């Protein structure tokens, strides 16, 4: 008896477009900036322990909560879409835009501090 060939299951990819309607908190933005900075400096994303240490979070569970929220808000790729399936911390275009806006705002504040008003 011959078997019918299995057809592949079609699963639509998650959108990586604009962020969700839910805004990113200041702490979540810190997490994004830390991931982006660490990745730029080392060539790979930080581990959960490295994030916890960098952000003064006591446990990796706290980091995991922020990561889940950032994935839900489409600022990080879902686990099944990064180059390494486990704990893949890759910023989406939305996440990169948020980091760039944050860094630009920080640069503007720094340039204003350096201006003498006397």
mmCIF file of C-alpha atoms in Angstrom:
data_model
loop_
_atom_site.group_PDB
_atom_site.id
_atom_site.type_symbol
_atom_site.label_atom_id
_atom_site.label_comp_id
_atom_site.label_asym_id
_atom_site.label_seq_id
_atom_site.Cartn_x
_atom_site.Cartn_y
_atom_site.Cartn_z
ATOM 1 C CA UNK A 1 0.000 0.000 0.000
ATOM 2 C CA UNK A 2 1.503 3.357 -1.013
ATOM 3 C CA UNK A 3 1.442 6.328 1.266
ATOM 4 C CA UNK A 4 0.298 9.758 0.249
ATOM 5 C CA UNK A 5 3.084 12.332 0.293
ATOM 6 C CA UNK A 6 2.920 14.733 3.183
ATOM 7 C CA UNK A 7 2.313 18.292 2.217
ATOM 8 C CA UNK A 8 4.300 20.953 4.036
ATOM 9 C CA UNK A 9 2.386 22.901 6.636
ATOM 10 C CA UNK A 10 2.111 26.552 5.720
ATOM 11 C CA UNK A 11 2.784 28.827 8.658
ATOM 12 C CA UNK A 12 2.807 32.533 7.883
ATOM 13 C CA UNK A 13 5.888 34.348 9.146
ATOM 14 C CA UNK A 14 5.483 36.853 11.927
ATOM 15 C CA UNK A 15 5.420 40.430 10.815
ATOM 16 C CA UNK A 16 8.551 42.427 11.443
ATOM 17 C CA UNK A 17 7.044 45.701 10.405
ATOM 18 C CA UNK A 18 5.999 48.535 12.662
ATOM 19 C CA UNK A 19 5.921 47.970 16.369
ATOM 20 C CA UNK A 20 2.712 46.884 18.018
ATOM 21 C CA UNK A 21 0.282 49.404 19.428
ATOM 22 C CA UNK A 22 1.723 48.693 22.863
ATOM 23 C CA UNK A 23 4.616 51.119 23.541
ATOM 24 C CA UNK A 24 8.067 50.002 24.642
ATOM 25 C CA UNK A 25 8.869 50.913 28.253
ATOM 26 C CA UNK A 26 12.021 52.790 29.233
ATOM 27 C CA UNK A 27 13.456 49.603 30.747
ATOM 28 C CA UNK A 28 12.692 47.607 27.593
ATOM 29 C CA UNK A 29 14.452 50.292 25.580
ATOM 30 C CA UNK A 30 17.486 49.839 27.861
ATOM 31 C CA UNK A 31 17.400 46.119 27.051
ATOM 32 C CA UNK A 32 17.291 46.848 23.295
ATOM 33 C CA UNK A 33 20.161 49.336 23.501
ATOM 34 C CA UNK A 34 22.240 46.874 25.546
ATOM 35 C CA UNK A 35 21.625 44.087 23.007
ATOM 36 C CA UNK A 36 22.491 46.384 20.078
ATOM 37 C CA UNK A 37 25.645 47.720 21.771
ATOM 38 C CA UNK A 38 26.896 44.283 22.823
ATOM 39 C CA UNK A 39 26.226 42.869 19.341
ATOM 40 C CA UNK A 40 28.054 45.763 17.671
ATOM 41 C CA UNK A 41 31.056 45.406 19.996
ATOM 42 C CA UNK A 42 31.413 41.612 20.031
ATOM 43 C CA UNK A 43 29.723 40.414 16.854
ATOM 44 C CA UNK A 44 27.162 38.318 18.743
ATOM 45 C CA UNK A 45 24.202 39.047 21.016
ATOM 46 C CA UNK A 46 24.637 38.870 24.796
ATOM 47 C CA UNK A 47 23.566 35.886 26.857
ATOM 48 C CA UNK A 48 20.713 36.299 29.312
ATOM 49 C CA UNK A 49 23.278 36.323 32.153
ATOM 50 C CA UNK A 50 25.290 39.075 30.443
ATOM 51 C CA UNK A 51 22.099 41.114 30.019
ATOM 52 C CA UNK A 52 21.165 40.575 33.658
ATOM 53 C CA UNK A 53 24.616 41.729 34.796
ATOM 54 C CA UNK A 54 24.673 44.745 32.481
ATOM 55 C CA UNK A 55 21.206 45.898 33.545
ATOM 56 C CA UNK A 56 21.459 45.039 37.265
ATOM 57 C CA UNK A 57 18.662 42.483 37.025
ATOM 58 C CA UNK A 58 18.951 39.837 39.729
ATOM 59 C CA UNK A 59 17.899 36.805 37.697
ATOM 60 C CA UNK A 60 17.723 35.677 34.107
ATOM 61 C CA UNK A 61 13.964 35.228 34.593
ATOM 62 C CA UNK A 62 13.635 39.003 34.723
ATOM 63 C CA UNK A 63 15.590 39.269 31.476
ATOM 64 C CA UNK A 64 13.401 36.598 29.915
ATOM 65 C CA UNK A 65 10.268 38.617 30.765
ATOM 66 C CA UNK A 66 11.685 41.675 28.971
ATOM 67 C CA UNK A 67 12.721 39.549 25.976
ATOM 68 C CA UNK A 68 9.237 38.007 25.693
ATOM 69 C CA UNK A 69 7.650 41.470 25.774
ATOM 70 C CA UNK A 70 10.068 42.807 23.144
ATOM 71 C CA UNK A 71 9.322 39.853 20.868
ATOM 72 C CA UNK A 72 5.590 40.400 21.352
ATOM 73 C CA UNK A 73 6.081 44.088 20.482
ATOM 74 C CA UNK A 74 8.031 43.039 17.354
ATOM 75 C CA UNK A 75 11.319 44.618 18.420
ATOM 76 C CA UNK A 76 13.165 41.273 18.483
ATOM 77 C CA UNK A 77 12.820 38.366 16.084
ATOM 78 C CA UNK A 78 10.824 35.379 17.346
ATOM 79 C CA UNK A 79 12.892 32.333 18.406
ATOM 80 C CA UNK A 80 12.101 30.384 15.250
ATOM 81 C CA UNK A 81 13.387 33.014 12.834
ATOM 82 C CA UNK A 82 16.903 33.881 13.952
ATOM 83 C CA UNK A 83 20.158 32.326 12.789
ATOM 84 C CA UNK A 84 20.345 30.246 15.974
ATOM 85 C CA UNK A 85 17.014 28.974 17.220
ATOM 86 C CA UNK A 86 17.736 29.056 20.963
ATOM 87 C CA UNK A 87 17.823 32.435 22.703
ATOM 88 C CA UNK A 88 18.352 34.351 19.510
ATOM 89 C CA UNK A 89 18.391 38.080 20.235
ATOM 90 C CA UNK A 90 18.192 39.777 16.845
ATOM 91 C CA UNK A 91 16.652 43.236 16.574
ATOM 92 C CA UNK A 92 13.944 43.768 13.960
ATOM 93 C CA UNK A 93 13.879 46.931 11.861
ATOM 94 C CA UNK A 94 11.483 48.416 14.435
ATOM 95 C CA UNK A 95 13.899 47.585 17.235
ATOM 96 C CA UNK A 96 16.812 49.115 15.319
ATOM 97 C CA UNK A 97 14.775 52.285 14.720
ATOM 98 C CA UNK A 98 13.993 52.614 18.439
ATOM 99 C CA UNK A 99 17.678 52.211 19.344
ATOM 100 C CA UNK A 100 18.705 54.776 16.713
ATOM 101 C CA UNK A 101 16.115 57.277 17.996
ATOM 102 C CA UNK A 102 17.310 56.736 21.566
ATOM 103 C CA UNK A 103 20.953 57.211 20.594
ATOM 104 C CA UNK A 104 20.140 60.319 18.550
ATOM 105 C CA UNK A 105 18.223 61.791 21.494
ATOM 106 C CA UNK A 106 21.179 61.025 23.777
ATOM 107 C CA UNK A 107 23.596 62.692 21.350
ATOM 108 C CA UNK A 108 21.365 65.783 21.229
ATOM 109 C CA UNK A 109 21.283 65.980 25.047
ATOM 110 C CA UNK A 110 25.079 65.587 25.236
ATOM 111 C CA UNK A 111 25.672 68.352 22.693
ATOM 112 C CA UNK A 112 23.383 70.687 24.670
ATOM 113 C CA UNK A 113 25.326 69.955 27.878
ATOM 114 C CA UNK A 114 28.565 70.957 26.201
ATOM 115 C CA UNK A 115 27.250 74.382 25.142
ATOM 116 C CA UNK A 116 28.313 77.189 27.434
ATOM 117 C CA UNK A 117 25.689 79.772 28.335
ATOM 118 C CA UNK A 118 27.980 82.369 29.792
#
